[in-house]
CSV table of C-alpha atoms in Angstrom, one decimal:
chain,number,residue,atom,x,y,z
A,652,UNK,CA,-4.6,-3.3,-16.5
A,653,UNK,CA,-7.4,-1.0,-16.6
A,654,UNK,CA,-10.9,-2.4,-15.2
A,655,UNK,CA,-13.7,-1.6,-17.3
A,656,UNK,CA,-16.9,-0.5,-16.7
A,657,UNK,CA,-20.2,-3.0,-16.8
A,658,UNK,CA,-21.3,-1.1,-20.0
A,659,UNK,CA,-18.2,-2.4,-22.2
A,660,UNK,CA,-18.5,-5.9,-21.1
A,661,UNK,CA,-20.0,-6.6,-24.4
A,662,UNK,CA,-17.1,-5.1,-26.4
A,663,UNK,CA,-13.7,-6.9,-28.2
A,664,UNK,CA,-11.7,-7.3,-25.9
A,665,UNK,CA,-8.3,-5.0,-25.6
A,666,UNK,CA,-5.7,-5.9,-28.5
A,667,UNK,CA,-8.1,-8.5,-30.2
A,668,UNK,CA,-8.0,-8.2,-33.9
A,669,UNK,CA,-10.2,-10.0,-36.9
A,670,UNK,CA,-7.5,-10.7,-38.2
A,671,UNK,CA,-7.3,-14.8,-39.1
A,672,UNK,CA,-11.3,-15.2,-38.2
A,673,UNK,CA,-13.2,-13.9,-41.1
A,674,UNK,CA,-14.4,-16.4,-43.6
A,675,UNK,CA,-13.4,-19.7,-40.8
A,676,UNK,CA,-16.2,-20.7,-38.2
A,677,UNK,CA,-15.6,-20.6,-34.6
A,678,UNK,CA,-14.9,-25.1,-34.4
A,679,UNK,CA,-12.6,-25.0,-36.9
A,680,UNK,CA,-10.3,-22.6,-34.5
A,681,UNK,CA,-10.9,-23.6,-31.6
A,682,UNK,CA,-10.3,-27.3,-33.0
A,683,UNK,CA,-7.0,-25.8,-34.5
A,684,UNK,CA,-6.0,-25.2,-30.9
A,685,UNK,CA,-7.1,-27.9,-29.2
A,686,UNK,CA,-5.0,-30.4,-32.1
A,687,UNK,CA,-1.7,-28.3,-30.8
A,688,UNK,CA,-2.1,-28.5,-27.3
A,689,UNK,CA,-2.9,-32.4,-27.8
A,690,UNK,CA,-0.1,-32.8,-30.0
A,691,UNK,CA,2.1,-31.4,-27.3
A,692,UNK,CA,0.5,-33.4,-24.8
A,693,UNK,CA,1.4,-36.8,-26.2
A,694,UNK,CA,5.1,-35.4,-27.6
A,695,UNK,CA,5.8,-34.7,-24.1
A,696,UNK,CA,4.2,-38.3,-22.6
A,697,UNK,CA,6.3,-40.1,-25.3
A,698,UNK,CA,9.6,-38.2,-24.2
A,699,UNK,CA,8.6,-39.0,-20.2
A,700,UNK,CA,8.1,-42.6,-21.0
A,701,UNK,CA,10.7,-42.9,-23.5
A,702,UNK,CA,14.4,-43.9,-22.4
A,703,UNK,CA,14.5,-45.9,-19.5
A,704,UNK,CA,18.4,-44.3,-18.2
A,705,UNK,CA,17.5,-40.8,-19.1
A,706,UNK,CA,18.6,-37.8,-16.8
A,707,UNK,CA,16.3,-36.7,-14.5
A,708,UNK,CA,16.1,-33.5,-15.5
A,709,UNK,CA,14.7,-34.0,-18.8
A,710,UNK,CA,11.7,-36.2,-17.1
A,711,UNK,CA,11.2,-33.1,-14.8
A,712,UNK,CA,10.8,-31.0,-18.0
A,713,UNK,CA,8.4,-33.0,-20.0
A,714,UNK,CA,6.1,-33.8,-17.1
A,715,UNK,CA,6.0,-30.0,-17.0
A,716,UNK,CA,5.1,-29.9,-20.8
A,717,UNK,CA,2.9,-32.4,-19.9
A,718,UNK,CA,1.2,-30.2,-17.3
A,719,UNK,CA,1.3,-27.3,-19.3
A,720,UNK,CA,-1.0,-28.7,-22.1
A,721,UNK,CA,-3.3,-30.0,-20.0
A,722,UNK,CA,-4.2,-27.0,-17.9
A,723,UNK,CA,-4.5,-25.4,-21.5
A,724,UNK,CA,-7.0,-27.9,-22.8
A,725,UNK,CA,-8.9,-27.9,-19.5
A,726,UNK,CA,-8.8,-24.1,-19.6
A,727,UNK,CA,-10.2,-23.8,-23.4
A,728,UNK,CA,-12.9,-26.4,-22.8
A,729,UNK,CA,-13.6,-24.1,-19.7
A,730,UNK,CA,-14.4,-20.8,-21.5
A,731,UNK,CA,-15.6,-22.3,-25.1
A,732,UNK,CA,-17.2,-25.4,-23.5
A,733,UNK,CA,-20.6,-24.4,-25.5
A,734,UNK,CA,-19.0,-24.7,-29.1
A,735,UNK,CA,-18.1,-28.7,-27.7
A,736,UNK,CA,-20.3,-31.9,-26.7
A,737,UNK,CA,-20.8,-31.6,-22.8
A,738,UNK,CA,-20.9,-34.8,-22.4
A,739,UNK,CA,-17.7,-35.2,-23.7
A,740,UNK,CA,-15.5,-32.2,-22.9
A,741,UNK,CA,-17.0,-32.1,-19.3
A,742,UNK,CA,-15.9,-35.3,-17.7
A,743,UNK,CA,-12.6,-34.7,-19.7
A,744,UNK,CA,-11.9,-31.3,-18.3
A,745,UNK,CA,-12.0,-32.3,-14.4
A,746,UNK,CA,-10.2,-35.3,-15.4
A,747,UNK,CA,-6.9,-33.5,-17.1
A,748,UNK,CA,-7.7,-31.1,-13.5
A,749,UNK,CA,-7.1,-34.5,-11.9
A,750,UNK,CA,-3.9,-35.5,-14.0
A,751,UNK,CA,-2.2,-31.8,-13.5
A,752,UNK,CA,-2.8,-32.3,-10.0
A,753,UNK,CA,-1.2,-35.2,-9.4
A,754,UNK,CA,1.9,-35.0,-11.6
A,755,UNK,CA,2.4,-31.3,-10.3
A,756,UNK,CA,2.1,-32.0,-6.2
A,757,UNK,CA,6.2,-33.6,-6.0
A,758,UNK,CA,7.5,-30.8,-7.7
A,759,UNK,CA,5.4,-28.4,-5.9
A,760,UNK,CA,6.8,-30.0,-2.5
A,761,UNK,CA,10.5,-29.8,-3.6
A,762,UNK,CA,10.1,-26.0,-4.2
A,763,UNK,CA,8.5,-25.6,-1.5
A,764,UNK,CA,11.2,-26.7,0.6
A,765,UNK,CA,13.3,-25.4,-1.2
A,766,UNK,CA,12.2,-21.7,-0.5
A,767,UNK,CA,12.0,-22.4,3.2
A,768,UNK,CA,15.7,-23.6,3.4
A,769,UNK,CA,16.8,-21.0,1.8
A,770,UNK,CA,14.6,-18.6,3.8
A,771,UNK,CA,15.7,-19.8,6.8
A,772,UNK,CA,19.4,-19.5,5.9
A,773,UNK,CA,19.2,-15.9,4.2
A,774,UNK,CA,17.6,-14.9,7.9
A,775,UNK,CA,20.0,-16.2,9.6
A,776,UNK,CA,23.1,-14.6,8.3
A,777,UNK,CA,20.9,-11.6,7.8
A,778,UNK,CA,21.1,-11.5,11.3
A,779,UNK,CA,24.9,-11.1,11.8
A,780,UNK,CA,24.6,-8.5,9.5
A,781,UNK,CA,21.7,-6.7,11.0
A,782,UNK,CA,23.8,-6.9,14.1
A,783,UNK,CA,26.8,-5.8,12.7
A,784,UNK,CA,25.6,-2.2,10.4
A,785,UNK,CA,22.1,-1.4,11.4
A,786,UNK,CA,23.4,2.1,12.2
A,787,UNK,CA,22.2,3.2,9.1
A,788,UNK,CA,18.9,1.2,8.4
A,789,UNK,CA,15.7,2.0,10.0
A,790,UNK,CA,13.0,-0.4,10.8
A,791,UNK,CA,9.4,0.0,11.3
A,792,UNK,CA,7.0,-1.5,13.7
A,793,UNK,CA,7.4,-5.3,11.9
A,794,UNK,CA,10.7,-5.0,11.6
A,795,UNK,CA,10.5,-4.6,7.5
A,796,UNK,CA,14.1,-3.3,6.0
A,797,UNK,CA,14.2,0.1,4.6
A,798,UNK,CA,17.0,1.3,2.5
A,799,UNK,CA,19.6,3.3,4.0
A,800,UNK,CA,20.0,6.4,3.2
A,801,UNK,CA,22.3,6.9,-0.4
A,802,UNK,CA,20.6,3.1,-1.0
A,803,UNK,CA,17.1,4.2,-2.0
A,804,UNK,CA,16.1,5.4,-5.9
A,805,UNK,CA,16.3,9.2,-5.1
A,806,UNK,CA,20.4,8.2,-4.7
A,807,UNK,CA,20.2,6.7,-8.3
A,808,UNK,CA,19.0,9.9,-9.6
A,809,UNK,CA,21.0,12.5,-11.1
A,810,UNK,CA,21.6,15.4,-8.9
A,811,UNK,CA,19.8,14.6,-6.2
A,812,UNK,CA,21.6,14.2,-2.5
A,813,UNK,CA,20.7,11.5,-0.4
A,814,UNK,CA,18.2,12.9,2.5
A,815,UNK,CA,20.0,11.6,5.8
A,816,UNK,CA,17.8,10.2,8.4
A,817,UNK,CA,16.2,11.7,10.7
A,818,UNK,CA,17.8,10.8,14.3
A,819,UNK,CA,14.0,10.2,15.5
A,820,UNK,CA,13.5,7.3,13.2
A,821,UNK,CA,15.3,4.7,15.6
A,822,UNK,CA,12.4,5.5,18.0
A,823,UNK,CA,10.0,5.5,14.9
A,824,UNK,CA,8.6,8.4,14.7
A,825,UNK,CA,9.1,9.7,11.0
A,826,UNK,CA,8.3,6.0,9.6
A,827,UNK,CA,4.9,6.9,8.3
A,828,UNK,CA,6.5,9.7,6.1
A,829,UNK,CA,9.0,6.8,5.1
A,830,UNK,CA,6.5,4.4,3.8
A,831,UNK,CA,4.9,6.7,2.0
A,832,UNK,CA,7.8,7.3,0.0
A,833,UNK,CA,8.8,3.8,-0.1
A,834,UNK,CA,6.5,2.7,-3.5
A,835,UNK,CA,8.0,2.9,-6.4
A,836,UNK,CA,7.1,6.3,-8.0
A,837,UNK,CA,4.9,5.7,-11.0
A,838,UNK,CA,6.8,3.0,-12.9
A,839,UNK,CA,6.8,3.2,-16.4
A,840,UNK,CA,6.1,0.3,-18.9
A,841,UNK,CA,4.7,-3.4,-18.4
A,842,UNK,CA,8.5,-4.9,-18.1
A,843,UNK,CA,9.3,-1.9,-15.3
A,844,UNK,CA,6.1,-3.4,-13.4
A,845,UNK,CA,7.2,-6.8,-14.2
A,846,UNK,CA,10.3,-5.3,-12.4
A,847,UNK,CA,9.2,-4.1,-9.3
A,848,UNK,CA,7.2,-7.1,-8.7
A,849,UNK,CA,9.9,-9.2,-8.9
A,850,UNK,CA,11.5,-7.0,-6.2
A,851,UNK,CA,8.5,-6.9,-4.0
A,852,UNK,CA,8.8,-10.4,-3.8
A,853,UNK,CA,13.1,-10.4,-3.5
A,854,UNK,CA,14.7,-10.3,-0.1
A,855,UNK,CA,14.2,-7.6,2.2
A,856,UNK,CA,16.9,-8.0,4.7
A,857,UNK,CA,20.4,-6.3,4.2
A,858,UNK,CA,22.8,-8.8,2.3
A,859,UNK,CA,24.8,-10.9,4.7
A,860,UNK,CA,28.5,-10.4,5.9
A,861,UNK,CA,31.2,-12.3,3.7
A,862,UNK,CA,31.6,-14.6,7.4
A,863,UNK,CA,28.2,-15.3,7.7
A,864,UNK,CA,27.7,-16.2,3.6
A,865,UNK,CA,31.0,-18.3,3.6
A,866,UNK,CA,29.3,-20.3,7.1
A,867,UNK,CA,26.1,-20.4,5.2
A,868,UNK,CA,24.4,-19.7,9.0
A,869,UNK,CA,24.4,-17.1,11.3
A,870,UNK,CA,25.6,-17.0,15.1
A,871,UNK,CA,22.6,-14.7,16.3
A,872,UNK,CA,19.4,-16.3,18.3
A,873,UNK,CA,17.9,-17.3,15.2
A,874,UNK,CA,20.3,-19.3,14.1
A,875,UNK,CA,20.3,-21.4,17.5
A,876,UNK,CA,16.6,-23.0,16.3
A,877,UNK,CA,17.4,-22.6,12.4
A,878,UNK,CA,19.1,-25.7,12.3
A,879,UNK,CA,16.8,-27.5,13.7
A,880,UNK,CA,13.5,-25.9,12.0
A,881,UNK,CA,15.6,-26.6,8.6
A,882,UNK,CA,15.8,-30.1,9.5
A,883,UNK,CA,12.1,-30.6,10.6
A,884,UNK,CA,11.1,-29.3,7.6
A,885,UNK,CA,12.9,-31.3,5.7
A,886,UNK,CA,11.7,-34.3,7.7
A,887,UNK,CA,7.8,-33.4,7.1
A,888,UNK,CA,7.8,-32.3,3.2
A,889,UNK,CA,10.6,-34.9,2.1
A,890,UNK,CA,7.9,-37.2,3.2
A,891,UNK,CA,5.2,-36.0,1.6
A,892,UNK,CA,7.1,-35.2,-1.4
A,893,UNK,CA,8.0,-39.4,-1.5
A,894,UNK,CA,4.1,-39.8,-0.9
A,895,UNK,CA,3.6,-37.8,-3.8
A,896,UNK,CA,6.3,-39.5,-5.8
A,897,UNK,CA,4.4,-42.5,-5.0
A,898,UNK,CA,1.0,-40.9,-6.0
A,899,UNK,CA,2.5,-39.7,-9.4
A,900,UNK,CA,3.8,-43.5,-10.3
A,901,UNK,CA,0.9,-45.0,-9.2
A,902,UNK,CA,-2.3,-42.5,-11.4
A,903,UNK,CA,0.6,-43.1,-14.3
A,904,UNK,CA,-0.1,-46.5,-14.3
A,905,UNK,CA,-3.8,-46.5,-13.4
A,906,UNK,CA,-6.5,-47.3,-16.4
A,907,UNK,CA,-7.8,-44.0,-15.2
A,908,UNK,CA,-4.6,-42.0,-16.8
A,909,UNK,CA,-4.7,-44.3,-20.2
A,910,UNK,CA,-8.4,-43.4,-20.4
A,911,UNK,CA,-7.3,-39.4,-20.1
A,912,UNK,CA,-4.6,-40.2,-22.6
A,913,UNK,CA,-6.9,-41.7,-25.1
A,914,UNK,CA,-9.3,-38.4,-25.0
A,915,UNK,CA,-6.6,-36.4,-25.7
A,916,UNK,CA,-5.4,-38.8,-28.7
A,917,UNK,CA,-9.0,-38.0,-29.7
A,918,UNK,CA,-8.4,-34.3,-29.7
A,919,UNK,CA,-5.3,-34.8,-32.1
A,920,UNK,CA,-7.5,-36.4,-34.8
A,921,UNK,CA,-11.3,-35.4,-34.0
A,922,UNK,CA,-13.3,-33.0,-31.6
A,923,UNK,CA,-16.6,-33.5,-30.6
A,924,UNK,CA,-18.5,-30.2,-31.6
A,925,UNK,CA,-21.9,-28.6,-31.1
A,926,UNK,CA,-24.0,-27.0,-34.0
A,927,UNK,CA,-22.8,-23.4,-32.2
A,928,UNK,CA,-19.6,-24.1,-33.4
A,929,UNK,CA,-20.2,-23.9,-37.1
A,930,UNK,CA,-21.5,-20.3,-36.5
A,931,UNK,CA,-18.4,-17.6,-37.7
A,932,UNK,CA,-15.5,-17.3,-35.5
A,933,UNK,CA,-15.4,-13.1,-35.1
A,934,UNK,CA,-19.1,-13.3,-34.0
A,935,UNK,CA,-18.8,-16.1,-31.2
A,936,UNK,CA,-15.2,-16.5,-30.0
A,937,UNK,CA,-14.5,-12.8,-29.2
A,938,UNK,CA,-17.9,-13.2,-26.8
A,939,UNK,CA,-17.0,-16.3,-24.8
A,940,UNK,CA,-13.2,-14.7,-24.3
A,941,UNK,CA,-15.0,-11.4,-22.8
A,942,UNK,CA,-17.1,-13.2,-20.8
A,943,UNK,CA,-14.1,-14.9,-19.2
A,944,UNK,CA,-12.6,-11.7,-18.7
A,945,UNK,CA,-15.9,-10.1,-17.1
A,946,UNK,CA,-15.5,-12.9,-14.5
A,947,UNK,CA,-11.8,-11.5,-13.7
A,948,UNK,CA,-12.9,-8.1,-13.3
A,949,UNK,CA,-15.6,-8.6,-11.0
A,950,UNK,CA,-12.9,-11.4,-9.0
A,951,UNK,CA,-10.4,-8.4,-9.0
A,952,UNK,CA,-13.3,-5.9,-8.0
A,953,UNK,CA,-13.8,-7.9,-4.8
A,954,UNK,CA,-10.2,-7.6,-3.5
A,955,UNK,CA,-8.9,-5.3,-1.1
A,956,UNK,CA,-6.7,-4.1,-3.6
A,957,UNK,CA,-7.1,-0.1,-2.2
A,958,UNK,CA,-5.6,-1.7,1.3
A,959,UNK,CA,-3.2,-3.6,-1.0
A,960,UNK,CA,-1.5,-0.5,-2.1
A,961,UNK,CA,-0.1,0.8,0.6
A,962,UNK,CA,2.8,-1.1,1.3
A,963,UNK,CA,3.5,-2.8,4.7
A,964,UNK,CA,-0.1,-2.4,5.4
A,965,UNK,CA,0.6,-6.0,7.5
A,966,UNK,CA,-2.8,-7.7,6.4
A,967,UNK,CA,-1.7,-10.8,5.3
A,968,UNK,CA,0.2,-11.4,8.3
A,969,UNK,CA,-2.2,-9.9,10.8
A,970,UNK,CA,-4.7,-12.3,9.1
A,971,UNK,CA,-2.5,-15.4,9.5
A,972,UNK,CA,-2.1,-14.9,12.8
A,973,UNK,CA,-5.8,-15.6,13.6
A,974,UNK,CA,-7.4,-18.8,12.9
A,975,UNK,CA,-6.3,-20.8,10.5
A,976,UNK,CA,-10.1,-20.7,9.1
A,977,UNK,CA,-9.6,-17.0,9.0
A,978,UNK,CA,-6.4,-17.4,6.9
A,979,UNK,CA,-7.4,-19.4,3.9
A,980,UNK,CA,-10.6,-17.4,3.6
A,981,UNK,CA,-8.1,-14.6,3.2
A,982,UNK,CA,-6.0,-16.2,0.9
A,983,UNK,CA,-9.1,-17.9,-1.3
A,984,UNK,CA,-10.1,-14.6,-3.5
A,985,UNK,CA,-6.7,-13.9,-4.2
A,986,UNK,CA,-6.6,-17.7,-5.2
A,987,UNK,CA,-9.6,-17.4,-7.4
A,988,UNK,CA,-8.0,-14.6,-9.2
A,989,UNK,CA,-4.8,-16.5,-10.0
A,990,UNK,CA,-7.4,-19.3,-11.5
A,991,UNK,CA,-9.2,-16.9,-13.1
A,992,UNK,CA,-6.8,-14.7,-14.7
A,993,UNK,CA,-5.1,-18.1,-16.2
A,994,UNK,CA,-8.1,-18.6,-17.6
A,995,UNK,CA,-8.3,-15.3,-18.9
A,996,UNK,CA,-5.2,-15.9,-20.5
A,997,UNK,CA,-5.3,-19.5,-22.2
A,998,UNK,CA,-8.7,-18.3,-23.6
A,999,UNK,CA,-6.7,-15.3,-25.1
A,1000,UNK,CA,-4.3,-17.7,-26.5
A,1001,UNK,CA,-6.6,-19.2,-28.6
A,1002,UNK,CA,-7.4,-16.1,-30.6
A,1003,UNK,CA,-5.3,-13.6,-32.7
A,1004,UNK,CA,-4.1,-10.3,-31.0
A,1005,UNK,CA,-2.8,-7.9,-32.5
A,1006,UNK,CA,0.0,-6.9,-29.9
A,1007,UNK,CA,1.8,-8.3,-26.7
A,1008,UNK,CA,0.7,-5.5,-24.5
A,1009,UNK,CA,-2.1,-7.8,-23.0
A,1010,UNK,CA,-0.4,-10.5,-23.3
A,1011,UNK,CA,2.8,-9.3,-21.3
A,1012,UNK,CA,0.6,-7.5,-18.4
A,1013,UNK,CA,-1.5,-10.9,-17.8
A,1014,UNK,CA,2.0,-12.7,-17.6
A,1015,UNK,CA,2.9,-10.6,-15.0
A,1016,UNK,CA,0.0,-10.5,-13.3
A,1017,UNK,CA,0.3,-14.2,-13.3
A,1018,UNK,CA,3.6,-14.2,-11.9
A,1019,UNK,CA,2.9,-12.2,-9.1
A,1020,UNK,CA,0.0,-14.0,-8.0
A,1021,UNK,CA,1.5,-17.6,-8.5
A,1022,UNK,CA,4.2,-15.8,-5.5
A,1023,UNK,CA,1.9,-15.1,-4.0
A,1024,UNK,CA,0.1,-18.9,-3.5
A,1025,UNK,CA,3.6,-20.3,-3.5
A,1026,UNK,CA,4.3,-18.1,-0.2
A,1027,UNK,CA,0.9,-18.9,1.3
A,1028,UNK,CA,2.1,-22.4,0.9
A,1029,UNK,CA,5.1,-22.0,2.0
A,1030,UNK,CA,3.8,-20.3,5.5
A,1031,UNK,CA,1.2,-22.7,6.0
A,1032,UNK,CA,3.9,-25.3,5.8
A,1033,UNK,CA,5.7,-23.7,8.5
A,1034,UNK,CA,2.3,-23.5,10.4
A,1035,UNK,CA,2.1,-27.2,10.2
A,1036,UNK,CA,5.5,-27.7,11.2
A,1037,UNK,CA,4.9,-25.5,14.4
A,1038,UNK,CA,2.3,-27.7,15.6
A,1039,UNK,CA,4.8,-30.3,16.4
A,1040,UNK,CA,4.6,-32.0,19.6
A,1041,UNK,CA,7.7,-30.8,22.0
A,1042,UNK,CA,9.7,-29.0,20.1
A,1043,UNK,CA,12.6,-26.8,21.5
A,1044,UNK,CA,11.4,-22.8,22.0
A,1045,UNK,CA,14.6,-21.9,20.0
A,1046,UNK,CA,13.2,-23.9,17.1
A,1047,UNK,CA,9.7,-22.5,17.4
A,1048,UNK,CA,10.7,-19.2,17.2
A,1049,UNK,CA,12.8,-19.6,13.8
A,1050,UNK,CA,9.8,-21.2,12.8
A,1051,UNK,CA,7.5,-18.0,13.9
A,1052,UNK,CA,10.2,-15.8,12.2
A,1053,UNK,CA,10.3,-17.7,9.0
A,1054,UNK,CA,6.5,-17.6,9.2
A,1055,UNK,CA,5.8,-14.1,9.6
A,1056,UNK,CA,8.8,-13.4,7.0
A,1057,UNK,CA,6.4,-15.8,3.7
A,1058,UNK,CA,3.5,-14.4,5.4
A,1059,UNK,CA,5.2,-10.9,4.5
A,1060,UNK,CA,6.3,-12.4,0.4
A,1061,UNK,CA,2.5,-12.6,0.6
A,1062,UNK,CA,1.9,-9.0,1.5
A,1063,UNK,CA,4.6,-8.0,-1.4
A,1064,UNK,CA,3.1,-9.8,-3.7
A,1065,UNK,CA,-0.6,-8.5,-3.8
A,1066,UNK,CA,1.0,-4.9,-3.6
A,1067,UNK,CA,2.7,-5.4,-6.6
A,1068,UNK,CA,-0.7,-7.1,-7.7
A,1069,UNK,CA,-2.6,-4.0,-7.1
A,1070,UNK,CA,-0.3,-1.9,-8.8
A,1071,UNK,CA,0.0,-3.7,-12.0
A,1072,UNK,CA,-3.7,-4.5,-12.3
A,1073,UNK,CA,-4.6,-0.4,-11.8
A,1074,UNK,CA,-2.3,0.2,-14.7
């Protein structure tokens, strides 16, 4: 996604069309979209509520519905807040903030440890087979994972041979020429970036030996603490995942979540509107929409997204190892982009495009940087887990390895961030 220039912030933004506003005012749609999300909203509530004996799985997904139209109703009332009654759509707005909260923090601990089990596992039979055919692999100075030679996408290209590796390389020297060549050459297309991202953010480490994936563990030095970091782990976030359980059940049956509910019945039937919102549609929704994507630009112009670009440039980890303070202010303007560019996109969603160009780059873009807070996360987990009174030096150093390897997921994902977004 091209960033545009100050002068253009007043124009239509890309792949909006007038199509569906002429002749309608800008309430009417934007009540249109408000009703739907609503709608959904209460379908899903009714389905969470609804059968006492029925699987969990289907009470997973319609609290995720139930999410989903909430941070889409907060997120129109965000950027076309002037076409409704402040008084009304303001205290509403941080309240269904509150609600997606609170619902969202179980299922956001269960992944969580979920990621870091299976992170810890993948490195430690990664290790058996690092030990066992590293011959032809060459590290750099983090210990990244570079493809071997015949591995790489020059061996995936017709009639080109497979550069062998220099004999130098095991003492490093070469690398730099490497990792120049290690970004993926001009990819073509929204879905190829899509692509590459999700790779960026895949596993870096050679696959692990047929033993080692049947033991689901490795015999190395890592695997010594692994165990025993997995298990702490899953002490310290089962816990808070139960406190969260308890959270959820409890703001469910608070008057404070029927009083949310009841606001959003509201929307189904009426919404409070300004005298701005009878004004026509093509004249005042296009505005508001480029107004929230000004604010993205000028979030995306203060990232280090130059630095970003070159891959294993070892920021986000060199940053994580200072203070902790040092570490979230790090992580917060990538964070305010991921808030932003949602934004960005349910404000797109309430008017009519007329292709999914924009749509499918912001999707990615959203992907990416949700990996990208889901890693950060996941590492400051670890960090928390470190701090541990007395705990065995073979388990803090699988801890320190699994650490450094989300703080590198992190890394990955803002490369593939800054590619996508200079598109």
């Amino acid at each position: 996604m091209a960033q545009r220039h100050p002068d253009t912030a007043a124009e239509t933004p890309v792949g909006l069309t007038a199509d569906g506003l002429p002749g309608r005012d800008a309430g009417t749609v934007l009540e249109q979209y408000l009703r739907d999300q609503a709608t959904g909203f209460l379908r899903a509530l009714t389905a969470r509520e609804g059968e006492p004996g029925r699987p969990q799985d289907d009470s997973a997904e319609a609290g995720r519905l139930m999410r989903r139209s909430a941070r889409r109703i907060a997120g129109a009332l965000h950027t076309y807040g002037s076409l409704t009654d402040p008084a009304w759509a303001e205290p509403l707005r941080a309240e269904l903030g509150w609600l997606s909260g609170t619902l969202g923090r179980e299922h956001q601990y269960a992944a969580r440890l979920t990621r870091l089990i299976t992170a810890l596992q993948r490195l430690a039979s990664a290790e058996d087979a690092a030990g066992a055919g590293a011959a032809g692999q060459a590290d750099d100075d983090l210990g990244l994972w570079l493809p071997a030679p015949g591995e790489g996408p020059a061996a995936n290209r017709p009639g080109t041979a497979a550069e062998p590796a220099p004999a130098d390389r095991r003492n490093g020297a070469g690398t730099a020429e490497a990792l120049r060549e290690t970004p993926a050459r001009a990819v073509e297309g929204t879905e190829a970036l899509a692509g590459a991202a999700r790779a960026a953010t895949g596993r870096r480490t050679p696959a692990p030996s047929p033993a080692a994936a049947e033991r689901g563990t490795g015999t190395g030095p890592l695997a010594v603490g692994a165990a025993r970091a997995g298990a702490l782990l899953e002490r310290q976030l089962t816990l808070a995942r139960t406190r969260a359980h308890s959270a959820a059940l409890q703001a469910v049956g608070s008057s404070r979540f029927h009083a949310v509910v009841d606001a959003v019945a509201l929307l189904a039937s009426e919404v409070p509107l300004t005298s701005a919102a009878h004004e026509p549609a093509e004249a005042v929704l296009p505005l508001l929409a480029e107004q929230a994507h000004t604010r993205l630009n000028e979030a995306a112009a203060d990232l280090a997204l130059a630095r970003a670009r070159h891959p294993y440039n070892a920021d986000a980890l060199y940053g994580a190892l200072a203070t902790e303070q040092v570490s979230e202010r790090q992580d917060a303007p990538w964070n305010r982009v991921r808030v932003l560019l949602r934004l960005r996109r349910y404000a797109q969603e309430v008017l009519p495009y007329d292709d999914t160009d924009p749509t499918a780059r912001f999707a990615a873009a959203a992907r990416v940087l949700e990996q990208h807070r889901e890693a950060a996360d996941a590492a400051a987990a670890v960090t928390a887990a470190a701090r541990t009174p007395r705990i065995a030096p073979a388990t803090a150093y699988a801890l320190g390895v699994l650490h450094a390897d989300q703080r590198l997921e992190v890394e990955a994902a803002r490369y593939a961030f800054a590619h996508l977004w200079s598109r």
